[in-house]
Structure formats: structure tokens, C-alpha cells
PDB file of C-alpha atoms in Angstrom:
ATOM      1  CA  MET M   1     -17.848  10.670 -10.302  1.00 80.00           C
ATOM      2  CA  LYS M   2     -16.846   9.452  -6.984  1.00 82.00           C
ATOM      3  CA  ARG M   3     -17.696   5.664  -8.014  1.00 85.00           C
ATOM      4  CA  ILE M   4     -15.758   5.894 -11.016  1.00 91.00           C
ATOM      5  CA  LEU M   5     -12.775   7.221  -9.010  1.00 91.00           C
ATOM      6  CA  PHE M   6     -13.150   4.396  -6.395  1.00 89.00           C
ATOM      7  CA  VAL M   7     -13.229   1.595  -9.077  1.00 91.00           C
ATOM      8  CA  LEU M   8     -10.270   3.318 -10.515  1.00 94.00           C
ATOM      9  CA  LEU M   9      -8.407   3.383  -7.450  1.00 92.00           C
ATOM     10  CA  ASP M  10      -9.504  -0.611  -6.915  1.00 91.00           C
ATOM     11  CA  ILE M  11      -8.080  -1.354 -10.415  1.00 95.00           C
ATOM     12  CA  LEU M  12      -5.025   0.237  -9.511  1.00 95.00           C
ATOM     13  CA  SER M  13      -4.460  -1.211  -6.080  1.00 94.00           C
ATOM     14  CA  ALA M  14      -5.271  -4.884  -7.395  1.00 95.00           C
ATOM     15  CA  ALA M  15      -2.734  -4.375 -10.280  1.00 96.00           C
ATOM     16  CA  PHE M  16      -0.184  -3.190  -7.768  1.00 96.00           C
ATOM     17  CA  LEU M  17      -0.741  -6.070  -5.643  1.00 95.00           C
ATOM     18  CA  ILE M  18      -0.899  -8.609  -8.490  1.00 96.00           C
ATOM     19  CA  GLY M  19       2.324  -7.103  -9.947  1.00 95.00           C
ATOM     20  CA  GLY M  20       4.140  -7.497  -6.693  1.00 93.00           C
ATOM     21  CA  TYR M  21       3.106 -11.123  -6.581  1.00 94.00           C
ATOM     22  CA  VAL M  22       3.953 -11.850 -10.059  1.00 94.00           C
ATOM     23  CA  ILE M  23       7.579 -10.516  -9.343  1.00 93.00           C
ATOM     24  CA  GLN M  24       7.506 -12.429  -6.357  1.00 91.00           C
ATOM     25  CA  TYR M  25       6.479 -15.604  -8.034  1.00 93.00           C
ATOM     26  CA  PHE M  26       9.158 -15.308 -10.902  1.00 92.00           C
ATOM     27  CA  THR M  27      12.174 -14.267  -8.627  1.00 90.00           C
ATOM     28  CA  LYS M  28      11.615 -17.629  -6.633  1.00 88.00           C
ATOM     29  CA  ASN M  29      11.199 -19.931  -9.815  1.00 89.00           C
ATOM     30  CA  LYS M  30      13.537 -18.258 -12.445  1.00 87.00           C
ATOM     31  CA  LEU M  31      17.361 -17.893 -11.815  1.00 85.00           C
ATOM     32  CA  GLY M  32      17.700 -14.929 -14.465  1.00 88.00           C
ATOM     33  CA  MET M  33      15.102 -13.137 -12.335  1.00 89.00           C
ATOM     34  CA  VAL M  34      16.896 -13.587  -9.300  1.00 88.00           C
ATOM     35  CA  ARG M  35      20.224 -12.094 -10.810  1.00 90.00           C
ATOM     36  CA  TRP M  36      18.307  -9.134 -12.495  1.00 91.00           C
ATOM     37  CA  VAL M  37      16.338  -8.481  -9.299  1.00 90.00           C
ATOM     38  CA  ASN M  38      19.940  -8.573  -7.383  1.00 89.00           C
ATOM     39  CA  PHE M  39      21.575  -6.223  -9.582  1.00 92.00           C
ATOM     40  CA  GLN M  40      18.687  -3.799  -9.712  1.00 90.00           C
ATOM     41  CA  GLU M  41      18.765  -4.009  -5.666  1.00 88.00           C
ATOM     42  CA  ARG M  42      22.487  -2.825  -5.681  1.00 90.00           C
ATOM     43  CA  LYS M  43      22.033  -0.271  -8.055  1.00 92.00           C
ATOM     44  CA  THR M  44      19.055   1.012  -6.002  1.00 88.00           C
ATOM     45  CA  ARG M  45      21.304   0.936  -2.690  1.00 87.00           C
ATOM     46  CA  GLU M  46      24.015   2.770  -4.118  1.00 91.00           C
ATOM     47  CA  ALA M  47      21.817   5.522  -5.754  1.00 92.00           C
ATOM     48  CA  VAL M  48      19.157   6.125  -3.262  1.00 89.00           C
ATOM     49  CA  PRO M  49      19.003   6.188   0.769  1.00 90.00           C
ATOM     50  CA  VAL M  50      16.650   3.417   0.744  1.00 86.00           C
ATOM     51  CA  ASP M  51      16.018   2.646   4.575  1.00 86.00           C
ATOM     52  CA  ILE M  52      15.261   6.370   5.365  1.00 92.00           C
ATOM     53  CA  LEU M  53      12.737   6.321   2.189  1.00 92.00           C
ATOM     54  CA  LYS M  54      11.287   3.194   3.507  1.00 91.00           C
ATOM     55  CA  TYR M  55      10.666   4.382   6.966  1.00 93.00           C
ATOM     56  CA  ALA M  56       9.258   7.647   6.038  1.00 95.00           C
ATOM     57  CA  ALA M  57       6.921   6.130   3.602  1.00 94.00           C
ATOM     58  CA  VAL M  58       5.386   3.898   6.138  1.00 95.00           C
ATOM     59  CA  ILE M  59       5.205   6.947   8.399  1.00 96.00           C
ATOM     60  CA  VAL M  60       3.215   9.099   5.925  1.00 96.00           C
ATOM     61  CA  VAL M  61       0.862   6.147   5.098  1.00 95.00           C
ATOM     62  CA  LEU M  62       0.498   5.337   8.842  1.00 95.00           C
ATOM     63  CA  LEU M  63      -0.220   8.978   9.657  1.00 96.00           C
ATOM     64  CA  LEU M  64      -2.760   9.280   6.951  1.00 96.00           C
ATOM     65  CA  ALA M  65      -4.519   6.071   7.689  1.00 95.00           C
ATOM     66  CA  VAL M  66      -4.971   7.403  11.680  1.00 96.00           C
ATOM     67  CA  ILE M  67      -6.405  10.641  10.398  1.00 95.00           C
ATOM     68  CA  ILE M  68      -8.960   8.520   8.388  1.00 93.00           C
ATOM     69  CA  ILE M  69      -9.905   6.337  10.994  1.00 93.00           C
ATOM     70  CA  ARG M  70     -10.131   9.086  13.530  1.00 93.00           C
ATOM     71  CA  GLU M  71     -12.518  10.881  10.835  1.00 90.00           C
ATOM     72  CA  PHE M  72     -14.556   7.851  10.173  1.00 90.00           C
ATOM     73  CA  LEU M  73     -15.235   7.120  13.975  1.00 88.00           C
ATOM     74  CA  LYS M  74     -16.526  10.612  14.051  1.00 87.00           C
ATOM     75  CA  LYS M  75     -18.705  10.083  11.097  1.00 83.00           C
ATOM     76  CA  ARG M  76     -19.702   6.441  11.483  1.00 81.00           C
ATOM     77  CA  LEU M  77     -23.327   7.403  12.039  1.00 80.00           C
ATOM     78  CA  ASN M  78     -23.294   9.113   8.628  1.00 77.00           C
ATOM     79  CA  LEU M  79     -21.499   6.424   6.556  1.00 78.00           C
ATOM     80  CA  GLY M  80     -22.884   3.190   4.866  1.00 79.00           C
ATOM     81  CA  ARG M  81     -21.931  -0.205   5.299  1.00 84.00           C
ATOM     82  CA  LEU M  82     -19.599  -0.046   2.309  1.00 84.00           C
ATOM     83  CA  ASP M  83     -17.790   2.431   3.472  1.00 82.00           C
ATOM     84  CA  GLY M  84     -16.891   0.799   6.664  1.00 85.00           C
ATOM     85  CA  VAL M  85     -15.707  -2.313   4.573  1.00 89.00           C
ATOM     86  CA  MET M  86     -13.391   0.187   2.571  1.00 89.00           C
ATOM     87  CA  VAL M  87     -11.896   1.318   5.987  1.00 90.00           C
ATOM     88  CA  ALA M  88     -11.294  -2.313   7.145  1.00 93.00           C
ATOM     89  CA  VAL M  89      -9.605  -3.158   3.813  1.00 92.00           C
ATOM     90  CA  MET M  90      -7.557   0.056   4.324  1.00 93.00           C
ATOM     91  CA  VAL M  91      -6.555  -1.117   7.852  1.00 95.00           C
ATOM     92  CA  ILE M  92      -5.749  -4.642   6.472  1.00 95.00           C
ATOM     93  CA  LEU M  93      -3.612  -2.820   3.741  1.00 94.00           C
ATOM     94  CA  VAL M  94      -1.850  -0.332   5.908  1.00 95.00           C
ATOM     95  CA  ALA M  95      -1.185  -3.248   8.493  1.00 95.00           C
ATOM     96  CA  GLY M  96       0.269  -5.382   6.017  1.00 94.00           C
ATOM     97  CA  TYR M  97       2.677  -2.764   4.303  1.00 95.00           C
ATOM     98  CA  LEU M  98       3.902  -2.077   8.290  1.00 95.00           C
ATOM     99  CA  GLY M  99       4.620  -5.611   8.651  1.00 93.00           C
ATOM    100  CA  ALA M 100       6.215  -6.325   5.507  1.00 92.00           C
ATOM    101  CA  THR M 101       8.365  -3.053   6.028  1.00 92.00           C
ATOM    102  CA  LEU M 102       9.390  -3.908   9.694  1.00 90.00           C
ATOM    103  CA  PHE M 103       9.680  -7.904   9.773  1.00 91.00           C
ATOM    104  CA  VAL M 104      10.414  -8.912   5.929  1.00 88.00           C
ATOM    105  CA  THR M 105      14.131  -8.753   5.157  1.00 83.00           C
ATOM    106  CA  ILE M 106      16.060  -8.908   1.823  1.00 81.00           C
ATOM    107  CA  GLU M 107      17.263 -12.658   3.046  1.00 81.00           C
ATOM    108  CA  VAL M 108      13.499 -13.917   3.019  1.00 82.00           C
ATOM    109  CA  THR M 109      12.080 -12.058  -0.263  1.00 84.00           C
ATOM    110  CA  PRO M 110      14.691 -11.384  -2.780  1.00 84.00           C
ATOM    111  CA  ALA M 111      12.413  -9.146  -4.479  1.00 88.00           C
ATOM    112  CA  TYR M 112      11.748  -6.833  -1.380  1.00 88.00           C
ATOM    113  CA  PHE M 113      12.848  -3.727  -2.968  1.00 87.00           C
ATOM    114  CA  MET M 114      10.431  -4.061  -5.806  1.00 90.00           C
ATOM    115  CA  VAL M 115       7.609  -5.637  -4.103  1.00 92.00           C
ATOM    116  CA  LEU M 116       7.400  -3.345  -1.073  1.00 92.00           C
ATOM    117  CA  PRO M 117       6.839  -0.008  -3.076  1.00 92.00           C
ATOM    118  CA  MET M 118       4.108  -1.755  -4.811  1.00 95.00           C
ATOM    119  CA  ILE M 119       2.414  -2.824  -1.294  1.00 95.00           C
ATOM    120  CA  GLY M 120       2.907   0.650  -0.251  1.00 94.00           C
ATOM    121  CA  ALA M 121       1.290   2.258  -3.383  1.00 95.00           C
ATOM    122  CA  ALA M 122      -1.629  -0.241  -2.890  1.00 95.00           C
ATOM    123  CA  ALA M 123      -1.843   1.039   0.625  1.00 95.00           C
ATOM    124  CA  LEU M 124      -1.729   4.611  -0.108  1.00 95.00           C
ATOM    125  CA  LEU M 125      -4.207   4.230  -2.727  1.00 95.00           C
ATOM    126  CA  GLN M 126      -6.886   2.750  -0.387  1.00 94.00           C
ATOM    127  CA  VAL M 127      -6.061   5.439   2.230  1.00 95.00           C
ATOM    128  CA  ILE M 128      -6.752   8.015  -0.577  1.00 94.00           C
ATOM    129  CA  ARG M 129      -9.872   5.812  -1.505  1.00 93.00           C
ATOM    130  CA  SER M 130     -11.272   5.823   1.958  1.00 92.00           C
ATOM    131  CA  GLY M 131     -10.120   9.315   2.630  1.00 92.00           C
ATOM    132  CA  ILE M 132     -12.320  10.471  -0.123  1.00 91.00           C
ATOM    133  CA  ALA M 133     -15.371   8.407   1.018  1.00 88.00           C
ATOM    134  CA  VAL M 134     -14.997   9.973   4.736  1.00 87.00           C
ATOM    135  CA  TRP M 135     -14.443  13.294   3.658  1.00 87.00           C
ATOM    136  CA  THR M 136     -17.400  13.383   1.052  1.00 85.00           C
ATOM    137  CA  CYS M 137     -19.737  12.408   3.396  1.00 77.00           C
ATOM    138  CA  ARG M 138     -22.632  14.680   4.426  1.00 69.00           C
ATOM    139  CA  ASP M 139     -23.354  15.463   7.917  1.00 63.00           C
ATOM    140  CA  GLU M 140     -26.961  14.590   8.798  1.00 53.00           C
ATOM    141  CA  LYS M 141     -28.486  15.800  11.977  1.00 45.00           C
TER     142      LYS M 141
END
């Protein structure tokens, strides 16, 4: 059951990352997509406090990742190599999400408000996946 859940979470993470790339690609190459993205960005800014939600999501994902890394370091002797790779991928995705949130702007990436939640969702799914692996580990002594 755990393996099926891991595969499902990996597929969803990959789908979010591929979806973000596709949106970014078409935004750069199709003028109609740029217009639609700009319209959606304007509507979103009027309806939702985007900046507050953006930083709150980063704090939540970062806090969960730190908790999981701490638990991983406590149980690293009982965990396998694959679990270490999962935590490393989680760290890379969370760092990428943090970097995209702090250093990328709407001027650099027109589809910023559509791509950023997809990167955040992929990072959150990897945090959940690593958390399941770490917390279901048996303590062998």
C-alpha cells in the first residue's frame, strides 16, 4: 500500500512540474497565452492577497521539510538508501520552491502566478512522501 501511495505521489509531483513547464513554455511562445495569463494574474491580484498566501505557503512547506529532515537524521540508521534519495529530492524541490518564490518575479516569468503553485504543490507532495517514509520506519535496536 505504501509503495502504491509513493508511486501516486511521484506521478502527481511529475505532473505538476510538467504542467508548470508547459504553461511557461506556451506563455513564452504564444501571444494569446500571454494575454490570457496577464488577464488571469490581474483578476487573481484583485480577488486574493497573493503575497501573503505566497509567503505563508513557503513557510508551511519549509517548516514541514525541516521537521522531516530532523526526523530523518534521527532515524537514518534504520532507513534505506532509497529513503535518503527521497529526502534529497525533497530538499531540492523545497529549495527550488523557496528560490522561485523569493527570487523570481512576474517580470522575469509572466506565468509566475500559475507556475509557482504548481512547484509548491510538487514540493508539498514530496514532503508528504518523505514524511510517510520517515514516520513509518520501524525503530530497530
